C-alpha atoms as one frame of an Amber mdcrd trajectory, in Angstrom:
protein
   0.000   0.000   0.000   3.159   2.205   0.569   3.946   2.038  -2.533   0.868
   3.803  -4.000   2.129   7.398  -1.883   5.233   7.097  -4.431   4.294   5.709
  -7.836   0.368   7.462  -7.754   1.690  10.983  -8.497   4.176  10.123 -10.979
   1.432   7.914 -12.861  -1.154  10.569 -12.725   1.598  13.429 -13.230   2.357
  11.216 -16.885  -1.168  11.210 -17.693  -2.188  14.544 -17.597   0.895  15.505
 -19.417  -0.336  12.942 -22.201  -3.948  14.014 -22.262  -2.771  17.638 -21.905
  -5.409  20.603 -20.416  -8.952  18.918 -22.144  -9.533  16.634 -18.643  -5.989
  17.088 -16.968  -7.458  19.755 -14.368  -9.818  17.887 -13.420  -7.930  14.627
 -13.198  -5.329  16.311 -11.117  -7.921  17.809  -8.651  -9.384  14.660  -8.121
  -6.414  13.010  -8.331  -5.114  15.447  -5.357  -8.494  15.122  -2.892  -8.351
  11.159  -3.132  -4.581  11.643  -2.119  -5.248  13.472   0.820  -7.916  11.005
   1.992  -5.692   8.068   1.705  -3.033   9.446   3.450  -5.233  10.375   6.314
  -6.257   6.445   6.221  -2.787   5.823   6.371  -1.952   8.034   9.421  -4.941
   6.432  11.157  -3.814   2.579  10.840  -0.195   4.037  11.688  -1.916   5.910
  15.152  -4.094   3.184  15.362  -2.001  -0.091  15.001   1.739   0.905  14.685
   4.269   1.427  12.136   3.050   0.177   8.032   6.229  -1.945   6.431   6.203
  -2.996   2.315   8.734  -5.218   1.633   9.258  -5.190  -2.271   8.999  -9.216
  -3.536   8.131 -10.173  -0.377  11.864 -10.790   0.951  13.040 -10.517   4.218
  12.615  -7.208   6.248  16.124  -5.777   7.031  17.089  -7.152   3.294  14.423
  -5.795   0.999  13.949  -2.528  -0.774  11.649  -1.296   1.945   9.242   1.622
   2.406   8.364   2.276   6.404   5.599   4.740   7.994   5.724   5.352  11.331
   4.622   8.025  13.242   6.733  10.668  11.969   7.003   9.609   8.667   3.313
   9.203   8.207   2.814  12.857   9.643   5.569  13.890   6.836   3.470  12.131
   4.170  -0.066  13.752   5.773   1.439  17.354   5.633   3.035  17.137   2.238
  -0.032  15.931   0.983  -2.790  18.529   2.362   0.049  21.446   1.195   0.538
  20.112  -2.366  -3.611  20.128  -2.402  -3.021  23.828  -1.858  -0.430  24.402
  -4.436  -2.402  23.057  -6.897  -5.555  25.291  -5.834  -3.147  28.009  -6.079
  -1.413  27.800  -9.367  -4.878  26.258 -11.136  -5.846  29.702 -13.469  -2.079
  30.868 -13.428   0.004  31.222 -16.747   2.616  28.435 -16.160   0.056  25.724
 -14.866   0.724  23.541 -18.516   1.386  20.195 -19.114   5.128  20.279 -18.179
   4.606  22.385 -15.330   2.183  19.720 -13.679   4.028  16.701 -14.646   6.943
  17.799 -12.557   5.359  19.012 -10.217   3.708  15.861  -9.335   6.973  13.813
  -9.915   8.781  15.874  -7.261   5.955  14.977  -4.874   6.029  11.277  -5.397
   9.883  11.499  -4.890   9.170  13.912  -1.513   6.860  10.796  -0.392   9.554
   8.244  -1.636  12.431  10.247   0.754   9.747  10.356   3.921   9.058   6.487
   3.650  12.017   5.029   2.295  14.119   2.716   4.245  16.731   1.737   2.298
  20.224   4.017   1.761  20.022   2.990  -1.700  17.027   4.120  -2.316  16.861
   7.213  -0.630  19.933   8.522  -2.703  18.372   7.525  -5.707  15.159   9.364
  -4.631  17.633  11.999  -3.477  19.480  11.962  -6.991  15.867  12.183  -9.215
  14.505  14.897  -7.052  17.905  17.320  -7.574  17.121  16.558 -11.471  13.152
  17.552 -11.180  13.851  20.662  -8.769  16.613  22.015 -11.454  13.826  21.807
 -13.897  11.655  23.040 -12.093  13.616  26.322 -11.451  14.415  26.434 -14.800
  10.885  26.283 -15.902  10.586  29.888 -17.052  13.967  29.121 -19.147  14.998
  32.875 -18.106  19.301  33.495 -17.673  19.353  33.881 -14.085  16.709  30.587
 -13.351  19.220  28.516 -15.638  22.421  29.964 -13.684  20.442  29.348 -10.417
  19.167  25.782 -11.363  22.398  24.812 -12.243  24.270  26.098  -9.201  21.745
  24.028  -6.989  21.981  20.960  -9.205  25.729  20.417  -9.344  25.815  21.489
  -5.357  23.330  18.660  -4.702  25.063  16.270  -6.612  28.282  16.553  -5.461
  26.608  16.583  -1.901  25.174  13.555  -2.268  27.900  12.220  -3.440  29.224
  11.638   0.053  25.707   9.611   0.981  26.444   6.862  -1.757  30.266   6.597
  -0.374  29.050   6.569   3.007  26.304   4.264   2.231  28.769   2.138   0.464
  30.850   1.529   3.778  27.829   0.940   5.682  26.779  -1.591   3.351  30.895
  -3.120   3.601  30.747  -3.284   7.128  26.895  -4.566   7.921  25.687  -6.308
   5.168  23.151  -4.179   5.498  21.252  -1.074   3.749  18.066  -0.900   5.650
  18.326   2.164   8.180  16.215   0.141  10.703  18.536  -3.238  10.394  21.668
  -0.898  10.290  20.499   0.639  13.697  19.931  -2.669  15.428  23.570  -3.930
  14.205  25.280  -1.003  15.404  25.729  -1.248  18.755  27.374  -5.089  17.831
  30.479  -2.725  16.740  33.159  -3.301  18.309  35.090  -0.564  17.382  32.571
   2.580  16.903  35.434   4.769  15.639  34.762   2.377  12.118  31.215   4.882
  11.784  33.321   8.028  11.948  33.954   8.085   8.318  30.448   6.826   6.944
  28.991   8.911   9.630  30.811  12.136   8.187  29.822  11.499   4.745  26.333
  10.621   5.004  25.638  13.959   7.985  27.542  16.171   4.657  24.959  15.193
   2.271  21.744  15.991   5.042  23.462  18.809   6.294  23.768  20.360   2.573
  19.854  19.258   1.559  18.926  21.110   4.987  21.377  24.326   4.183  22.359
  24.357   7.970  25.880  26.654   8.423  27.604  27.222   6.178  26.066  24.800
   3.404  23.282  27.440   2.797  25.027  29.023   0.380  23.138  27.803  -2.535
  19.283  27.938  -0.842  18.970  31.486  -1.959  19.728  30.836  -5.286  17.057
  27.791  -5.759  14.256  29.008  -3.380  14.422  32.783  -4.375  15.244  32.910
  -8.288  13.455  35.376 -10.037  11.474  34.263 -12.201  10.766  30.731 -10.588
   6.416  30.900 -10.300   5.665  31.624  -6.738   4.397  27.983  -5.844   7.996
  26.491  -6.871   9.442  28.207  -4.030   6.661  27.635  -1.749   7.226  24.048
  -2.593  10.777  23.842  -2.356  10.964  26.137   1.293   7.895  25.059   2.591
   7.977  21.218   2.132  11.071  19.831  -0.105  13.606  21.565   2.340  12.056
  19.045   5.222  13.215  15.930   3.089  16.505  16.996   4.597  15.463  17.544
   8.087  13.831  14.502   7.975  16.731  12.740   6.503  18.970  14.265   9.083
  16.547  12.960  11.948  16.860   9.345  10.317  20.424   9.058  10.012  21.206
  10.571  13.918  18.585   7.971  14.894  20.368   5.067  13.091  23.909   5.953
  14.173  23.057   7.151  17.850  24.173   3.999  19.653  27.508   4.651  18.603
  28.065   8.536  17.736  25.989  11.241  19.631  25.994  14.754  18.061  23.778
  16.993  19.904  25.779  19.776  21.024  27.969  19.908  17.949  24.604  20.625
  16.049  23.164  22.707  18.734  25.572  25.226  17.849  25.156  24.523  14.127
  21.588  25.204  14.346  22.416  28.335  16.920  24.374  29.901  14.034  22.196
  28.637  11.287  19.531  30.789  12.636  21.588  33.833  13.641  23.370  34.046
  10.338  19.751  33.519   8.572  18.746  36.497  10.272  21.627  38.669   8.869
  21.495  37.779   5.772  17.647  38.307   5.418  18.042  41.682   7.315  20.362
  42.830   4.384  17.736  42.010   1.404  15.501  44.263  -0.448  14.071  41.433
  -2.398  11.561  39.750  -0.611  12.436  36.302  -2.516  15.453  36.293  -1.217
  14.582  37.464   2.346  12.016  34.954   2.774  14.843  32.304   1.477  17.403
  33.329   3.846  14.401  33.356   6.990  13.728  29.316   6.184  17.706  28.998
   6.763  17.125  30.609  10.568  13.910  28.448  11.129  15.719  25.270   9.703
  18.465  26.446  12.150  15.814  27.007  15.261  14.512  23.228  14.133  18.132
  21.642  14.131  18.248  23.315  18.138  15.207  21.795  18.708  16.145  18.274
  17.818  19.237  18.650  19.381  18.663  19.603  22.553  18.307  15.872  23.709
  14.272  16.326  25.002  11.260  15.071  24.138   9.101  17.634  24.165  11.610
  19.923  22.414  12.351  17.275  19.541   8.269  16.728  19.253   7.992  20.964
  19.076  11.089  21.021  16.403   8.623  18.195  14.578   5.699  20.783  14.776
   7.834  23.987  13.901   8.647  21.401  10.585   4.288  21.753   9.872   4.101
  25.554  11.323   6.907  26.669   9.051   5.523  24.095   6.356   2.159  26.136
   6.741   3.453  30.243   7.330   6.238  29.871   5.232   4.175  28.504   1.863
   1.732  31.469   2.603   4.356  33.659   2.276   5.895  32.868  -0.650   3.027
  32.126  -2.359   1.574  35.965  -1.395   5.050  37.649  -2.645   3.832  35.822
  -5.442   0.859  38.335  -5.690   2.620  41.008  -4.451   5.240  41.344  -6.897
   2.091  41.019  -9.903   0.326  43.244  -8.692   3.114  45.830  -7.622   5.526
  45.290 -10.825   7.883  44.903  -8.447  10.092  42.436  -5.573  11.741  45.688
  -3.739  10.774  45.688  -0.075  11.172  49.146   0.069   8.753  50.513  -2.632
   5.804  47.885  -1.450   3.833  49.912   0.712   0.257  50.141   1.786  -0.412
  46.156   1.258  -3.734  46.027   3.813  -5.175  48.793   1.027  -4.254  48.217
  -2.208  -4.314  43.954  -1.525  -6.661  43.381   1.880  -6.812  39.857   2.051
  -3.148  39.239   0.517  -2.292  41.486   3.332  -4.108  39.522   5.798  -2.923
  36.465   4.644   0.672  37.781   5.293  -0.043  39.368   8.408  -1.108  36.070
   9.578   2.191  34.450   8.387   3.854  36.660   9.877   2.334  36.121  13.464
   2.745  32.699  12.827   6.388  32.579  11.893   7.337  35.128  15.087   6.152
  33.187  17.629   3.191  36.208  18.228   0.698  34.343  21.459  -2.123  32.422
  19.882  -0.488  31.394  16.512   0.701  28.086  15.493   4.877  29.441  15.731
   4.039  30.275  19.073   3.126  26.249  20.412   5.861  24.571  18.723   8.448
  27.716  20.075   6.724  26.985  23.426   7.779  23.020  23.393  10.797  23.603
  22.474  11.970  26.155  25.031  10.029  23.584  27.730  12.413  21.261  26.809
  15.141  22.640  28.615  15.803  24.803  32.504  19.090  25.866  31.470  18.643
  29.706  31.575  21.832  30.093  28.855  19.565  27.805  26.562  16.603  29.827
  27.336  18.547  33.397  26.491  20.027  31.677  23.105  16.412  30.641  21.952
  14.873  34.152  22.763  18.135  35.392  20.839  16.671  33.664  17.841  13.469
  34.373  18.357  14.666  38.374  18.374  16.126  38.085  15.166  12.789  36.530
  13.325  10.701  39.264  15.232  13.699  42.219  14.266  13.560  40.797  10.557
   9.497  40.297  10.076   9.581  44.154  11.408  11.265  45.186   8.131   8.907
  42.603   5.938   5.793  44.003   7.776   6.576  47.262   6.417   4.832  46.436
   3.286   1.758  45.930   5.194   1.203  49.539   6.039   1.966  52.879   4.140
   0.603  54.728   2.068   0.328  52.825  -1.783   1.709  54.644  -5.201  -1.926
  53.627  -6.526  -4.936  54.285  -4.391  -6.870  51.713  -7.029  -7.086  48.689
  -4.858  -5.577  45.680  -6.287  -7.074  42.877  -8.149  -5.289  39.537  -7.295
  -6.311  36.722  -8.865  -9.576  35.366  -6.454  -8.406  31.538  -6.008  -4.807
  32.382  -5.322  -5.416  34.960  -3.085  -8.171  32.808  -0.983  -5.689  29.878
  -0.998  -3.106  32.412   0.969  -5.298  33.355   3.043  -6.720  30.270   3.907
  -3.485  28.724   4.596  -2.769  31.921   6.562  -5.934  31.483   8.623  -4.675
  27.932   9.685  -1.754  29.295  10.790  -3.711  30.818  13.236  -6.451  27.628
  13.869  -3.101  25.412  14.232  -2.043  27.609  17.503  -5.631  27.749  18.896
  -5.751  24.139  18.885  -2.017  23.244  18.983  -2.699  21.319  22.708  -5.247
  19.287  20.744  -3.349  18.680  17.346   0.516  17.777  19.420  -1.782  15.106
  20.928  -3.416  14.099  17.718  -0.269  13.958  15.611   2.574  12.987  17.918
   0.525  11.688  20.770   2.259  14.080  23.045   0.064  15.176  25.942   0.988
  18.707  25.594  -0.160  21.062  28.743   0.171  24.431  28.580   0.633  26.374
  32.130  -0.889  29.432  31.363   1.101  31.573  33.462   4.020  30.381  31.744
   2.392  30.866  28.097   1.265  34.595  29.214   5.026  35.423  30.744   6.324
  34.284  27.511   3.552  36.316  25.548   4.523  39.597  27.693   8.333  38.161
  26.556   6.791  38.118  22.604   5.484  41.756  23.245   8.328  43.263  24.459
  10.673  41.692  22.084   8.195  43.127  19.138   8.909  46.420  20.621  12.109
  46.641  20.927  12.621  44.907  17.552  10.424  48.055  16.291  12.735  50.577
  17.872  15.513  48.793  16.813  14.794  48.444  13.395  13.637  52.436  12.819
  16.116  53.598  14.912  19.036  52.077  13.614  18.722  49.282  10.719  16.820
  50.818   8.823  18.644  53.896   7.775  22.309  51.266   7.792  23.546  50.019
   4.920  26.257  47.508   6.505  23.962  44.707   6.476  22.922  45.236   2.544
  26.278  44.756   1.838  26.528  41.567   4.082  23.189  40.787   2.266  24.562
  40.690  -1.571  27.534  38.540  -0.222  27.416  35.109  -1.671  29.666  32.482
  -2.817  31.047  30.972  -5.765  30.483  27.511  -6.802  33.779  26.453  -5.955
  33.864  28.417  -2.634  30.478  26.032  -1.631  32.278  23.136  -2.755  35.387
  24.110  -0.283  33.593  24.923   2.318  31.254  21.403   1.465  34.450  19.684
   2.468  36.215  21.612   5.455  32.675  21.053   6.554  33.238  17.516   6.152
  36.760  17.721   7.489  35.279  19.767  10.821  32.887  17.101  11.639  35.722
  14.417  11.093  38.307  16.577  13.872  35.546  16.644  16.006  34.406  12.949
  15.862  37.967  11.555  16.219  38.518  13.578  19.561  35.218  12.409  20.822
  35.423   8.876  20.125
């Protein structure tokens, strides 16, 4: 049954693209609601009954080409489902939503499911592999000079990362038998010298630690997520819910080695930086592509904390910030979408007066915004909650409000565009179905906070309780941050020009291949004085 989450897509994907626009809307709509359904079946008999495993020819588990829901991977599937669903809603009366456009577009979300469920090495590099070939495209779509320079940045980065996963892979295989992340894991601790994982272990963290764009692999995110001329819902898809393949990959592969190698505090620090040099760099852009880009490299940062910070609850909020930035982040990409239509342009600093000209685009980004700041009530604000429960160090505490001041000191220079006074006074026309899909998915940001106590408990099966006095201190902690980012921001950032010039700093291709490998070499130093 597994199976179907991969193959379904691609099948349908290659019909439509054969029967062309006559009956390929509708097939893809209905196509897209029966998807949704079935996965929700799915995550039922997983919540209900325990983990789903298909074993390809009916060989062995451990030794078969295997596809494996649990819990998380299950959620992984639900979510990426339920936000394609609102892709397609989005991009059905736009100008690129043609036969190629939808055929690769439902390719790349067969190969999404095929990373979430697959667990075989093998397979998830060739998943891994396919997907860098279909995102390129995808990029490239508009065949524009800067999408083809961009598309083929991220391409060669990707393969050359992943790369290191088929070595590593390789030596797993040499020294286990074994490809199957769940066999691998019960093996390991049979080692009896761990210091034979350092190697694999470096190789194989490289190629997760690229596909996330934690520090300093993040180099080339900007590029893929914030090209130009990419349609709005490519980089919705890409920072919104192909970026998580990598999170996800980089929870499996800690999971399988973590009887032998434990790396929580050297990522803690990784995702510490992640986030605070995500900040920076989306402080210094006047594109709002490229700012919203270089904000999913400080939330992918704030998630990486959140897994490594060696708690439950934290690791189960990191899993939630995954949906909540999932959700806030796709509504904002897909409204800068609308914005830069209907305002000819993708300049932070001549959008102005968004709530007049655009209400319910404006609404819908408002929303996102709450949601991705942590403001009380919103969905950011739950899984930003977990997380700091998941620790009584106060230095912890002080880092994660230090993160949380940079997304609330950023979002003050986004939410600019929000007020003002407009060049036009005409208001705006948006297309209707795009703009009610933002807003929509904006309003759920909101719903997913309300009822975040409910839906940690429905999901993870977390009982989640929420001391109020501790979730009002923490709101009064929001309030004053949002302040002082305010004062901040108009007092000083707004009129410097330092961090523009930090902002338009970016490296080469072969400067992200060096710094690919003394990444590689770091994580080696480290793990040989460890071990």
């Amino acid at each position: 049954m597994l199976g179907i989450f991969v193959l379904a897509p691609i099948l349908i994907g290659t019909i439509a693209y054969i029967i062309r626009d006559t009956w390929a809307k509708p097939l893809l709509f209905l196509f897209q609601f029966s998807y949704v359904a079935f996965a929700f079946s799915q995550f039922l008999s997983v919540k209900a009954n325990g983990p789903i495993i298909w074993n390809t020819g009916g060989y062995t588990d451990g030794l078969a080409l295997s596809l494996f829901a649990d819990s998380l991977s299950i959620f992984m599937v639900l979510m990426t489902s339920f936000i394609y669903l609102a892709f397609l809603i989005f991009a059905v009366n736009a100008d690129y939503f043609h036969s190629k456009f939808y055929f690769m577009f439902l390719v790349l979300e067969g190969l999404i499911m095929g990373l979430f469920l697959s667990s075989d090495l093998f397979n998830i590099f060739v998943f891994s592999e396919v997907s860098t070939v279909v995102v390129s495209i995808l990029i490239m779509l508009n065949k524009e000079k800067q999408a083809i320079y961009d598309g083929m940045i991220y391409f060669f980065v990707n393969v050359i990362g992943s790369s290191f996963l088929l070595f590593g892979a390789g030596m797993i295989y040499r020294t286990f038998g074994l490809l199957d992340i769940r066999a691998v894991s019960a093996a390991m601790p049979m080692l009896e010298e761990p210091q034979a994982m350092i190697l694999p272990y470096a190789m194989m963290i490289v190629t997760v630690s690229n596909k996330t764009a934690v520090m300093p692999l993040f180099s080339w995110l900007p590029k893929a997520h914030g090209t130009p001329s990419a349609p709005p819902v490519i980089s919705a898809v890409l920072s919104g819910l192909y970026i998580k393949s990598g999170v996800y990959l980089f929870i499996r592969f800690n999971q399988m080695f973590a009887p032998v190698i434990d790396m929580q505090s050297f990522f803690f620090w990784v995702g510490f930086f992640t986030s605070v040099m995500g900040v920076i760099m989306a402080l210094g852009q006047r594109d709002i592509k490229l700012f919203l880009a270089y904000s999913t490299v400080s939330q992918v940062g704030l998630i990486v904390v959140g897994l490594s910070m060696g708690s439950n609850v934290a690791y189960w909020g990191a899993v939630y910030h995954i949906f909540n930035h999932a959700l806030f982040k796709s509504t904002l990409f897909l409204t800068s979408g609308l914005i830069e239509k209907e305002y000819k342009t993708r300049n932070i600093h001549e959008i102005r007066g968004l709530f007049r000209r655009m209400p319910w685009v404006g609404a819908a980004t408002a929303f996102a915004v709450l949601g991705i700041t942590g403001a009380p009530f919103f969905n950011g604000s739950i899984s930003k909650y977990m997380i700091a429960n998941g620790t009584k160090d106060t230095g912890i505490t002080l880092l994660l409000n230090i993160i949380n001041l940079g997304t609330i000191l950023s979002y003050v220079k986004y939410s600019a565009m929000l007020f003002g006074k407009s060049r036009e006074e005409q208001p705006g026309k948006p297309e209707r179905i795009a703009a009610a899909t933002a807003f929509v998915l904006g309003v759920i940001s909101l719903f997913t906070g309300l009822f975040g106590e409910f839906l940690t408990e429905f999901f993870f099966g977390i009982e989640l309780q929420v001391d109020t006095a501790e979730y009002i201190k923490k709101s009064l902690v929001y309030v004053f941050m949002l302040i002082a980012g305010v004062a901040f921001y108009k007092g000083l950032l707004k009129r410097d020009r330092i961090l523009e010039r930090i902002g338009t700093t970016e490296l080469t291709f072969n400067g992200i291949i060096t710094v690919m490998t003394g990444y590689f070499i770091t994580i080696l130093v480290f793990l040989s004085s460890v071990l």
